[in-house]
Amino acid sequence: MPLLCSPWLYLIVFVAVTIDGFLPVMPSEAVVIGLGALSATGSPDLVALGVTVVAGGVAGDRLSYLLGVRTGGRFRSGKLAAAREAAERALHRYGAVAILVGRFLPYGRTATTVTSGAVRMPLGRFRVLTVLASTAWAAYTIGLGRLGGETFAGSPLMGVGLGLLLGAGLTVVHTVVARWRSVRVRRRENAARAEAVPQPDVERILRPRHRLDHLPTGHPEVVPCQYFAIRQSALLP
């Protein structure tokens, strides 16, 4: 295929990975995995492909960060809005790790980078993290494709299919584990908030303002206190 040997291929990859940073509708992961599988045949060049993917990842993250600065990271509804809320909680709880892990989750890249801009993460720190995240993601996706390409050296299309299948399976595993951890953390936080709520002092509420020992049992001031005490004792376990 002439395109696999053309320099234009790397420009297409760069644009696809960049756009995927702030508009997650471009299937850049599938493109990179497929090209990683085809690199086992000698074209495209493995090193050039890796550098291009990292560069596109950093560029897309920078644009996504600026989008967060301008808009405050507000999404009206849908999966991006939910991912943005989860990303904000993760950034507050885990910090830099959230950006690295978010790269491997659906909508995680856009959510974490936009949120980083919205919360005004220092740009120098953000750049370092995005370089690390982009490098890890490039090695992961190209490695999956290359594994498929080496496995089916005589059939490049089979290699591409295996790489895509591995990528889809690992994405599902990552998503399930992330949601499970999120549910556990939310349950612990809810339990901690429930324990922190002060319980009413029933005895103090039912205690009369003045001593009523000297009054007879049927006195108008004594009867209401006795009535409420009986009702409360019946409700208590």
mmCIF file with all atom_site columns, C-alpha atoms in Angstrom, residues 41-161:
data_model
loop_
_atom_site.group_PDB
_atom_site.id
_atom_site.type_symbol
_atom_site.label_atom_id
_atom_site.label_alt_id
_atom_site.label_comp_id
_atom_site.label_asym_id
_atom_site.label_entity_id
_atom_site.label_seq_id
_atom_site.pdbx_PDB_ins_code
_atom_site.Cartn_x
_atom_site.Cartn_y
_atom_site.Cartn_z
_atom_site.occupancy
_atom_site.B_iso_or_equiv
_atom_site.pdbx_formal_charge
_atom_site.auth_seq_id
_atom_site.auth_comp_id
_atom_site.auth_asym_id
_atom_site.auth_atom_id
_atom_site.pdbx_PDB_model_num
ATOM 1   C CA . THR A 1 41  ? 5.905   -5.842  7.846  1.00 0.00 ? 41  THR A CA 1
ATOM 2   C CA . GLY A 1 42  ? 8.413   -2.964  7.834  1.00 0.00 ? 42  GLY A CA 1
ATOM 3   C CA . SER A 1 43  ? 6.020   -0.128  6.996  1.00 0.00 ? 43  SER A CA 1
ATOM 4   C CA . PRO A 1 44  ? 5.245   2.138   8.728  1.00 0.00 ? 44  PRO A CA 1
ATOM 5   C CA . ASP A 1 45  ? 8.488   2.655   10.622 1.00 0.00 ? 45  ASP A CA 1
ATOM 6   C CA . LEU A 1 46  ? 8.021   1.701   14.277 1.00 0.00 ? 46  LEU A CA 1
ATOM 7   C CA . VAL A 1 47  ? 10.118  4.521   15.777 1.00 0.00 ? 47  VAL A CA 1
ATOM 8   C CA . ALA A 1 48  ? 8.610   7.207   13.550 1.00 0.00 ? 48  ALA A CA 1
ATOM 9   C CA . LEU A 1 49  ? 5.138   5.959   14.396 1.00 0.00 ? 49  LEU A CA 1
ATOM 10  C CA . GLY A 1 50  ? 5.883   6.100   18.120 1.00 0.00 ? 50  GLY A CA 1
ATOM 11  C CA . VAL A 1 51  ? 7.255   9.653   17.967 1.00 0.00 ? 51  VAL A CA 1
ATOM 12  C CA . THR A 1 52  ? 4.238   10.778  15.938 1.00 0.00 ? 52  THR A CA 1
ATOM 13  C CA . VAL A 1 53  ? 1.761   9.279   18.396 1.00 0.00 ? 53  VAL A CA 1
ATOM 14  C CA . VAL A 1 54  ? 3.493   10.900  21.382 1.00 0.00 ? 54  VAL A CA 1
ATOM 15  C CA . ALA A 1 55  ? 3.592   14.279  19.621 1.00 0.00 ? 55  ALA A CA 1
ATOM 16  C CA . GLY A 1 56  ? -0.092  14.052  18.723 1.00 0.00 ? 56  GLY A CA 1
ATOM 17  C CA . GLY A 1 57  ? -0.963  13.076  22.276 1.00 0.00 ? 57  GLY A CA 1
ATOM 18  C CA . VAL A 1 58  ? 0.873   16.050  23.761 1.00 0.00 ? 58  VAL A CA 1
ATOM 19  C CA . ALA A 1 59  ? -0.641  18.474  21.225 1.00 0.00 ? 59  ALA A CA 1
ATOM 20  C CA . GLY A 1 60  ? -4.169  17.200  21.803 1.00 0.00 ? 60  GLY A CA 1
ATOM 21  C CA . ASP A 1 61  ? -3.777  17.380  25.565 1.00 0.00 ? 61  ASP A CA 1
ATOM 22  C CA . ARG A 1 62  ? -2.580  20.983  25.323 1.00 0.00 ? 62  ARG A CA 1
ATOM 23  C CA . LEU A 1 63  ? -5.632  21.973  23.288 1.00 0.00 ? 63  LEU A CA 1
ATOM 24  C CA . SER A 1 64  ? -7.904  20.114  25.698 1.00 0.00 ? 64  SER A CA 1
ATOM 25  C CA . TYR A 1 65  ? -6.272  21.931  28.634 1.00 0.00 ? 65  TYR A CA 1
ATOM 26  C CA . LEU A 1 66  ? -6.934  25.298  26.959 1.00 0.00 ? 66  LEU A CA 1
ATOM 27  C CA . LEU A 1 67  ? -10.533 24.226  26.374 1.00 0.00 ? 67  LEU A CA 1
ATOM 28  C CA . GLY A 1 68  ? -10.881 23.591  30.098 1.00 0.00 ? 68  GLY A CA 1
ATOM 29  C CA . VAL A 1 69  ? -9.393  26.997  30.926 1.00 0.00 ? 69  VAL A CA 1
ATOM 30  C CA . ARG A 1 70  ? -11.802 28.774  28.569 1.00 0.00 ? 70  ARG A CA 1
ATOM 31  C CA . THR A 1 71  ? -14.991 26.881  29.391 1.00 0.00 ? 71  THR A CA 1
ATOM 32  C CA . GLY A 1 72  ? -14.381 25.766  32.960 1.00 0.00 ? 72  GLY A CA 1
ATOM 33  C CA . GLY A 1 73  ? -14.842 22.171  31.849 1.00 0.00 ? 73  GLY A CA 1
ATOM 34  C CA . ARG A 1 74  ? -18.631 22.423  31.693 1.00 0.00 ? 74  ARG A CA 1
ATOM 35  C CA . PHE A 1 75  ? -20.426 19.694  29.751 1.00 0.00 ? 75  PHE A CA 1
ATOM 36  C CA . ARG A 1 76  ? -24.201 19.792  29.550 1.00 0.00 ? 76  ARG A CA 1
ATOM 37  C CA . SER A 1 77  ? -24.959 16.104  29.798 1.00 0.00 ? 77  SER A CA 1
ATOM 38  C CA . GLY A 1 78  ? -24.022 12.669  28.592 1.00 0.00 ? 78  GLY A CA 1
ATOM 39  C CA . LYS A 1 79  ? -20.959 10.520  29.039 1.00 0.00 ? 79  LYS A CA 1
ATOM 40  C CA . LEU A 1 80  ? -18.515 13.426  28.912 1.00 0.00 ? 80  LEU A CA 1
ATOM 41  C CA . ALA A 1 81  ? -20.323 15.218  31.743 1.00 0.00 ? 81  ALA A CA 1
ATOM 42  C CA . ALA A 1 82  ? -20.214 12.097  33.917 1.00 0.00 ? 82  ALA A CA 1
ATOM 43  C CA . ALA A 1 83  ? -16.577 11.492  32.998 1.00 0.00 ? 83  ALA A CA 1
ATOM 44  C CA . ARG A 1 84  ? -15.732 15.104  33.832 1.00 0.00 ? 84  ARG A CA 1
ATOM 45  C CA . GLU A 1 85  ? -17.264 14.794  37.321 1.00 0.00 ? 85  GLU A CA 1
ATOM 46  C CA . ALA A 1 86  ? -15.394 11.541  37.925 1.00 0.00 ? 86  ALA A CA 1
ATOM 47  C CA . ALA A 1 87  ? -12.170 13.125  36.663 1.00 0.00 ? 87  ALA A CA 1
ATOM 48  C CA . GLU A 1 88  ? -12.507 16.066  39.044 1.00 0.00 ? 88  GLU A CA 1
ATOM 49  C CA . ARG A 1 89  ? -12.952 13.721  42.006 1.00 0.00 ? 89  ARG A CA 1
ATOM 50  C CA . ALA A 1 90  ? -9.982  11.647  40.844 1.00 0.00 ? 90  ALA A CA 1
ATOM 51  C CA . LEU A 1 91  ? -7.752  14.702  40.403 1.00 0.00 ? 91  LEU A CA 1
ATOM 52  C CA . HIS A 1 92  ? -8.546  15.907  43.913 1.00 0.00 ? 92  HIS A CA 1
ATOM 53  C CA . ARG A 1 93  ? -7.968  12.461  45.382 1.00 0.00 ? 93  ARG A CA 1
ATOM 54  C CA . TYR A 1 94  ? -5.088  11.039  43.324 1.00 0.00 ? 94  TYR A CA 1
ATOM 55  C CA . GLY A 1 95  ? -3.559  14.049  41.583 1.00 0.00 ? 95  GLY A CA 1
ATOM 56  C CA . ALA A 1 96  ? -1.074  13.199  38.835 1.00 0.00 ? 96  ALA A CA 1
ATOM 57  C CA . VAL A 1 97  ? -1.993  9.511   38.800 1.00 0.00 ? 97  VAL A CA 1
ATOM 58  C CA . ALA A 1 98  ? -5.478  10.399  37.525 1.00 0.00 ? 98  ALA A CA 1
ATOM 59  C CA . ILE A 1 99  ? -4.036  11.848  34.307 1.00 0.00 ? 99  ILE A CA 1
ATOM 60  C CA . LEU A 1 100 ? -1.897  8.770   33.693 1.00 0.00 ? 100 LEU A CA 1
ATOM 61  C CA . VAL A 1 101 ? -4.689  6.284   34.403 1.00 0.00 ? 101 VAL A CA 1
ATOM 62  C CA . GLY A 1 102 ? -7.370  8.331   32.642 1.00 0.00 ? 102 GLY A CA 1
ATOM 63  C CA . ARG A 1 103 ? -5.503  7.937   29.356 1.00 0.00 ? 103 ARG A CA 1
ATOM 64  C CA . PHE A 1 104 ? -6.476  4.273   29.243 1.00 0.00 ? 104 PHE A CA 1
ATOM 65  C CA . LEU A 1 105 ? -10.196 4.721   30.040 1.00 0.00 ? 105 LEU A CA 1
ATOM 66  C CA . PRO A 1 106 ? -13.029 5.612   27.644 1.00 0.00 ? 106 PRO A CA 1
ATOM 67  C CA . TYR A 1 107 ? -13.408 9.426   27.611 1.00 0.00 ? 107 TYR A CA 1
ATOM 68  C CA . GLY A 1 108 ? -10.793 9.517   30.359 1.00 0.00 ? 108 GLY A CA 1
ATOM 69  C CA . ARG A 1 109 ? -8.217  11.445  28.343 1.00 0.00 ? 109 ARG A CA 1
ATOM 70  C CA . THR A 1 110 ? -10.584 14.290  27.463 1.00 0.00 ? 110 THR A CA 1
ATOM 71  C CA . ALA A 1 111 ? -12.141 14.397  30.925 1.00 0.00 ? 111 ALA A CA 1
ATOM 72  C CA . THR A 1 112 ? -8.870  14.583  32.852 1.00 0.00 ? 112 THR A CA 1
ATOM 73  C CA . THR A 1 113 ? -7.161  17.093  30.567 1.00 0.00 ? 113 THR A CA 1
ATOM 74  C CA . VAL A 1 114 ? -10.167 19.421  30.343 1.00 0.00 ? 114 VAL A CA 1
ATOM 75  C CA . THR A 1 115 ? -10.613 19.222  34.104 1.00 0.00 ? 115 THR A CA 1
ATOM 76  C CA . SER A 1 116 ? -6.908  19.976  34.616 1.00 0.00 ? 116 SER A CA 1
ATOM 77  C CA . GLY A 1 117 ? -7.422  23.214  32.719 1.00 0.00 ? 117 GLY A CA 1
ATOM 78  C CA . ALA A 1 118 ? -10.633 23.996  34.575 1.00 0.00 ? 118 ALA A CA 1
ATOM 79  C CA . VAL A 1 119 ? -8.970  23.657  37.995 1.00 0.00 ? 119 VAL A CA 1
ATOM 80  C CA . ARG A 1 120 ? -5.893  25.567  36.740 1.00 0.00 ? 120 ARG A CA 1
ATOM 81  C CA . MET A 1 121 ? -3.299  22.850  37.257 1.00 0.00 ? 121 MET A CA 1
ATOM 82  C CA . PRO A 1 122 ? 0.168   24.426  36.821 1.00 0.00 ? 122 PRO A CA 1
ATOM 83  C CA . LEU A 1 123 ? 1.015   24.243  33.124 1.00 0.00 ? 123 LEU A CA 1
ATOM 84  C CA . GLY A 1 124 ? 4.580   23.041  33.682 1.00 0.00 ? 124 GLY A CA 1
ATOM 85  C CA . ARG A 1 125 ? 3.404   20.101  35.745 1.00 0.00 ? 125 ARG A CA 1
ATOM 86  C CA . PHE A 1 126 ? 0.654   19.354  33.239 1.00 0.00 ? 126 PHE A CA 1
ATOM 87  C CA . ARG A 1 127 ? 3.148   19.226  30.366 1.00 0.00 ? 127 ARG A CA 1
ATOM 88  C CA . VAL A 1 128 ? 5.352   16.717  32.156 1.00 0.00 ? 128 VAL A CA 1
ATOM 89  C CA . LEU A 1 129 ? 2.372   14.511  32.989 1.00 0.00 ? 129 LEU A CA 1
ATOM 90  C CA . THR A 1 130 ? 1.000   14.579  29.451 1.00 0.00 ? 130 THR A CA 1
ATOM 91  C CA . VAL A 1 131 ? 4.386   13.621  27.992 1.00 0.00 ? 131 VAL A CA 1
ATOM 92  C CA . LEU A 1 132 ? 4.546   10.655  30.360 1.00 0.00 ? 132 LEU A CA 1
ATOM 93  C CA . ALA A 1 133 ? 0.922   9.689   29.691 1.00 0.00 ? 133 ALA A CA 1
ATOM 94  C CA . SER A 1 134 ? 1.311   10.025  25.912 1.00 0.00 ? 134 SER A CA 1
ATOM 95  C CA . THR A 1 135 ? 4.496   7.948   25.928 1.00 0.00 ? 135 THR A CA 1
ATOM 96  C CA . ALA A 1 136 ? 2.862   5.211   28.005 1.00 0.00 ? 136 ALA A CA 1
ATOM 97  C CA . TRP A 1 137 ? -0.225  5.193   25.790 1.00 0.00 ? 137 TRP A CA 1
ATOM 98  C CA . ALA A 1 138 ? 1.853   5.085   22.602 1.00 0.00 ? 138 ALA A CA 1
ATOM 99  C CA . ALA A 1 139 ? 3.888   2.155   23.887 1.00 0.00 ? 139 ALA A CA 1
ATOM 100 C CA . TYR A 1 140 ? 0.699   0.374   24.968 1.00 0.00 ? 140 TYR A CA 1
ATOM 101 C CA . THR A 1 141 ? -1.280  0.779   21.738 1.00 0.00 ? 141 THR A CA 1
ATOM 102 C CA . ILE A 1 142 ? 1.618   0.237   19.346 1.00 0.00 ? 142 ILE A CA 1
ATOM 103 C CA . GLY A 1 143 ? 2.771   -2.714  21.444 1.00 0.00 ? 143 GLY A CA 1
ATOM 104 C CA . LEU A 1 144 ? -0.649  -4.370  21.217 1.00 0.00 ? 144 LEU A CA 1
ATOM 105 C CA . GLY A 1 145 ? -0.672  -3.950  17.458 1.00 0.00 ? 145 GLY A CA 1
ATOM 106 C CA . ARG A 1 146 ? 2.895   -5.151  17.082 1.00 0.00 ? 146 ARG A CA 1
ATOM 107 C CA . LEU A 1 147 ? 2.075   -8.237  19.149 1.00 0.00 ? 147 LEU A CA 1
ATOM 108 C CA . GLY A 1 148 ? -0.755  -9.063  16.782 1.00 0.00 ? 148 GLY A CA 1
ATOM 109 C CA . GLY A 1 149 ? 1.431   -8.380  13.751 1.00 0.00 ? 149 GLY A CA 1
ATOM 110 C CA . GLU A 1 150 ? 4.215   -10.634 14.998 1.00 0.00 ? 150 GLU A CA 1
ATOM 111 C CA . THR A 1 151 ? 1.728   -13.377 15.893 1.00 0.00 ? 151 THR A CA 1
ATOM 112 C CA . PHE A 1 152 ? 0.243   -13.414 12.391 1.00 0.00 ? 152 PHE A CA 1
ATOM 113 C CA . ALA A 1 153 ? 3.316   -12.424 10.417 1.00 0.00 ? 153 ALA A CA 1
ATOM 114 C CA . GLY A 1 154 ? 1.935   -13.922 7.218  1.00 0.00 ? 154 GLY A CA 1
ATOM 115 C CA . SER A 1 155 ? -1.469  -12.258 7.508  1.00 0.00 ? 155 SER A CA 1
ATOM 116 C CA . PRO A 1 156 ? -1.345  -8.541  8.392  1.00 0.00 ? 156 PRO A CA 1
ATOM 117 C CA . LEU A 1 157 ? -5.129  -8.244  8.592  1.00 0.00 ? 157 LEU A CA 1
ATOM 118 C CA . MET A 1 158 ? -5.295  -11.054 11.140 1.00 0.00 ? 158 MET A CA 1
ATOM 119 C CA . GLY A 1 159 ? -2.612  -9.253  13.120 1.00 0.00 ? 159 GLY A CA 1
ATOM 120 C CA . VAL A 1 160 ? -4.650  -6.047  13.061 1.00 0.00 ? 160 VAL A CA 1
ATOM 121 C CA . GLY A 1 161 ? -7.729  -7.953  14.209 1.00 0.00 ? 161 GLY A CA 1
#
